[in-house]
Amino acid sequence: MSAPLNTSTAPTASTGPMIALSNVSKWYGDFKVLTNCTTAVNKGEVVVVCGPSGSGKSTLIKCVNALEPFQEGQIVVDGTPVRDKRTNLPKLRARVGMVFQHFELFPHLSIADNLTLAQTMVLGRNKDAALSTGMALLDRVGLSAHAKKFPGQLSGGQQQRVAIARALAMNPIVMLFDEPTSALDPEMVGEVLDVMVQLAREGMTMMCVTHEMGFARKVANRVIFMDKGEIVEDATKDDFFGHARSERAQNFLSKILQH
């Protein structure tokens, strides 16, 4: 049996939800992009966040680890309040893996160095231990033969798998995905989703912004549907796909699932 992708051994500091959002609101100047968003993600749960473009999905997920500041409400990650001035945000972010739409790999570093840099600089691991961890995860995403290459020498799907491996190398307690397949050619989407499906099945807590409804149906525990900065529906995947309550969600599903 192959080794798991999820190698985290970090202790859990809280017995409550892994992520808890309470009445989160955010403005860009006078424009309100999030309005009273409240939800929770339990340990081991996979929650998909979907909705039309501009609905606030990416903004919401970036607020979870304070990549985006928010003005009202509260977000607590594993017992740590994100907005508390006493919270060490770099330390918190080190425990929250983040995979972006556009990979965000360092183009001037080899794949191996991309995987080891944060481990040595943030976690304080020695170079040999960091390389061992990085290579093991690179092997698990099927890219060990590319360790000495640079990001520009890989396909988009390969770069995204490296980005996932890099996030996992930090032993995160939760993984956030911000539309990880939207910048990929259609034939590359599957290889990234396969890695995400494996992570979900191994029990990694995940919050995923995505339009991949097949992925949501396969592994999500819950689906959050957003529109105009609000959480319109927060339901189990069966209820969402089979009995969406709001007219807006029904309209969204009728368009996205028609083919």
PDB file of N, CA and C in Angstrom, residues 33-34 49-62 178-179 209-211 224 226 229:
ATOM      1  N   VAL A  33     -17.970  43.197   0.302  1.00  0.00           N
ATOM      2  CA  VAL A  33     -17.740  41.967  -0.465  1.00  0.00           C
ATOM      3  C   VAL A  33     -18.168  40.718   0.291  1.00  0.00           C
ATOM      4  N   LEU A  34     -18.249  40.793   1.624  1.00  0.00           N
ATOM      5  CA  LEU A  34     -18.743  39.682   2.446  1.00  0.00           C
ATOM      6  C   LEU A  34     -19.731  40.233   3.460  1.00  0.00           C
ATOM      7  N   VAL A  49     -16.816  25.275  -1.507  1.00  0.00           N
ATOM      8  CA  VAL A  49     -17.444  26.591  -1.606  1.00  0.00           C
ATOM      9  C   VAL A  49     -17.613  26.907  -3.089  1.00  0.00           C
ATOM     10  N   CYS A  50     -18.842  27.126  -3.508  1.00  0.00           N
ATOM     11  CA  CYS A  50     -19.097  27.387  -4.920  1.00  0.00           C
ATOM     12  C   CYS A  50     -20.036  28.576  -5.066  1.00  0.00           C
ATOM     13  N   GLY A  51     -20.242  28.989  -6.309  1.00  0.00           N
ATOM     14  CA  GLY A  51     -21.102  30.126  -6.590  1.00  0.00           C
ATOM     15  C   GLY A  51     -20.613  30.846  -7.829  1.00  0.00           C
ATOM     16  N   PRO A  52     -21.365  31.817  -8.310  1.00  0.00           N
ATOM     17  CA  PRO A  52     -20.968  32.548  -9.515  1.00  0.00           C
ATOM     18  C   PRO A  52     -19.719  33.385  -9.283  1.00  0.00           C
ATOM     19  N   SER A  53     -19.079  33.785 -10.376  1.00  0.00           N
ATOM     20  CA  SER A  53     -17.908  34.653 -10.271  1.00  0.00           C
ATOM     21  C   SER A  53     -18.287  35.944  -9.558  1.00  0.00           C
ATOM     22  N   GLY A  54     -17.383  36.420  -8.689  1.00  0.00           N
ATOM     23  CA  GLY A  54     -17.637  37.651  -7.962  1.00  0.00           C
ATOM     24  C   GLY A  54     -18.528  37.511  -6.752  1.00  0.00           C
ATOM     25  N   SER A  55     -18.789  36.268  -6.337  1.00  0.00           N
ATOM     26  CA  SER A  55     -19.695  36.059  -5.201  1.00  0.00           C
ATOM     27  C   SER A  55     -18.997  36.137  -3.852  1.00  0.00           C
ATOM     28  N   GLY A  56     -17.662  36.241  -3.850  1.00  0.00           N
ATOM     29  CA  GLY A  56     -16.922  36.367  -2.591  1.00  0.00           C
ATOM     30  C   GLY A  56     -16.257  35.091  -2.129  1.00  0.00           C
ATOM     31  N   LYS A  57     -16.271  34.044  -2.953  1.00  0.00           N
ATOM     32  CA  LYS A  57     -15.731  32.741  -2.540  1.00  0.00           C
ATOM     33  C   LYS A  57     -14.242  32.825  -2.189  1.00  0.00           C
ATOM     34  N   SER A  58     -13.446  33.346  -3.116  1.00  0.00           N
ATOM     35  CA  SER A  58     -12.003  33.418  -2.878  1.00  0.00           C
ATOM     36  C   SER A  58     -11.670  34.361  -1.734  1.00  0.00           C
ATOM     37  N   THR A  59     -12.407  35.457  -1.637  1.00  0.00           N
ATOM     38  CA  THR A  59     -12.184  36.385  -0.531  1.00  0.00           C
ATOM     39  C   THR A  59     -12.443  35.707   0.802  1.00  0.00           C
ATOM     40  N   LEU A  60     -13.516  34.934   0.872  1.00  0.00           N
ATOM     41  CA  LEU A  60     -13.856  34.249   2.120  1.00  0.00           C
ATOM     42  C   LEU A  60     -12.746  33.302   2.549  1.00  0.00           C
ATOM     43  N   ILE A  61     -12.250  32.498   1.625  1.00  0.00           N
ATOM     44  CA  ILE A  61     -11.258  31.496   2.001  1.00  0.00           C
ATOM     45  C   ILE A  61      -9.928  32.152   2.369  1.00  0.00           C
ATOM     46  N   LYS A  62      -9.619  33.295   1.736  1.00  0.00           N
ATOM     47  CA  LYS A  62      -8.380  33.998   2.072  1.00  0.00           C
ATOM     48  C   LYS A  62      -8.464  34.681   3.433  1.00  0.00           C
ATOM     49  N   ASP A 178      -7.933  27.440  -3.399  1.00  0.00           N
ATOM     50  CA  ASP A 178      -8.625  28.550  -4.041  1.00  0.00           C
ATOM     51  C   ASP A 178      -8.651  28.333  -5.552  1.00  0.00           C
ATOM     52  N   GLU A 179      -9.705  27.704  -6.042  1.00  0.00           N
ATOM     53  CA  GLU A 179      -9.878  27.394  -7.459  1.00  0.00           C
ATOM     54  C   GLU A 179      -8.603  26.783  -8.061  1.00  0.00           C
ATOM     55  N   VAL A 209     -12.544  26.137  -2.704  1.00  0.00           N
ATOM     56  CA  VAL A 209     -13.299  26.952  -3.650  1.00  0.00           C
ATOM     57  C   VAL A 209     -13.098  26.341  -5.028  1.00  0.00           C
ATOM     58  N   THR A 210     -14.174  25.885  -5.645  1.00  0.00           N
ATOM     59  CA  THR A 210     -14.043  25.219  -6.938  1.00  0.00           C
ATOM     60  C   THR A 210     -15.366  25.198  -7.682  1.00  0.00           C
ATOM     61  N   HIS A 211     -15.255  25.110  -9.003  1.00  0.00           N
ATOM     62  CA  HIS A 211     -16.435  24.899  -9.858  1.00  0.00           C
ATOM     63  C   HIS A 211     -16.549  23.446 -10.280  1.00  0.00           C
ATOM     64  N   ILE A 224     -21.112  24.820   0.389  1.00  0.00           N
ATOM     65  CA  ILE A 224     -21.525  26.181   0.698  1.00  0.00           C
ATOM     66  C   ILE A 224     -21.710  26.910  -0.625  1.00  0.00           C
ATOM     67  N   MET A 226     -22.453  30.527  -2.401  1.00  0.00           N
ATOM     68  CA  MET A 226     -22.400  31.959  -2.125  1.00  0.00           C
ATOM     69  C   MET A 226     -22.920  32.762  -3.308  1.00  0.00           C
ATOM     70  N   GLY A 229     -21.664  37.945  -1.988  1.00  0.00           N
ATOM     71  CA  GLY A 229     -20.992  38.081  -0.700  1.00  0.00           C
ATOM     72  C   GLY A 229     -21.669  37.418   0.475  1.00  0.00           C
TER      73      GLY A 229
END
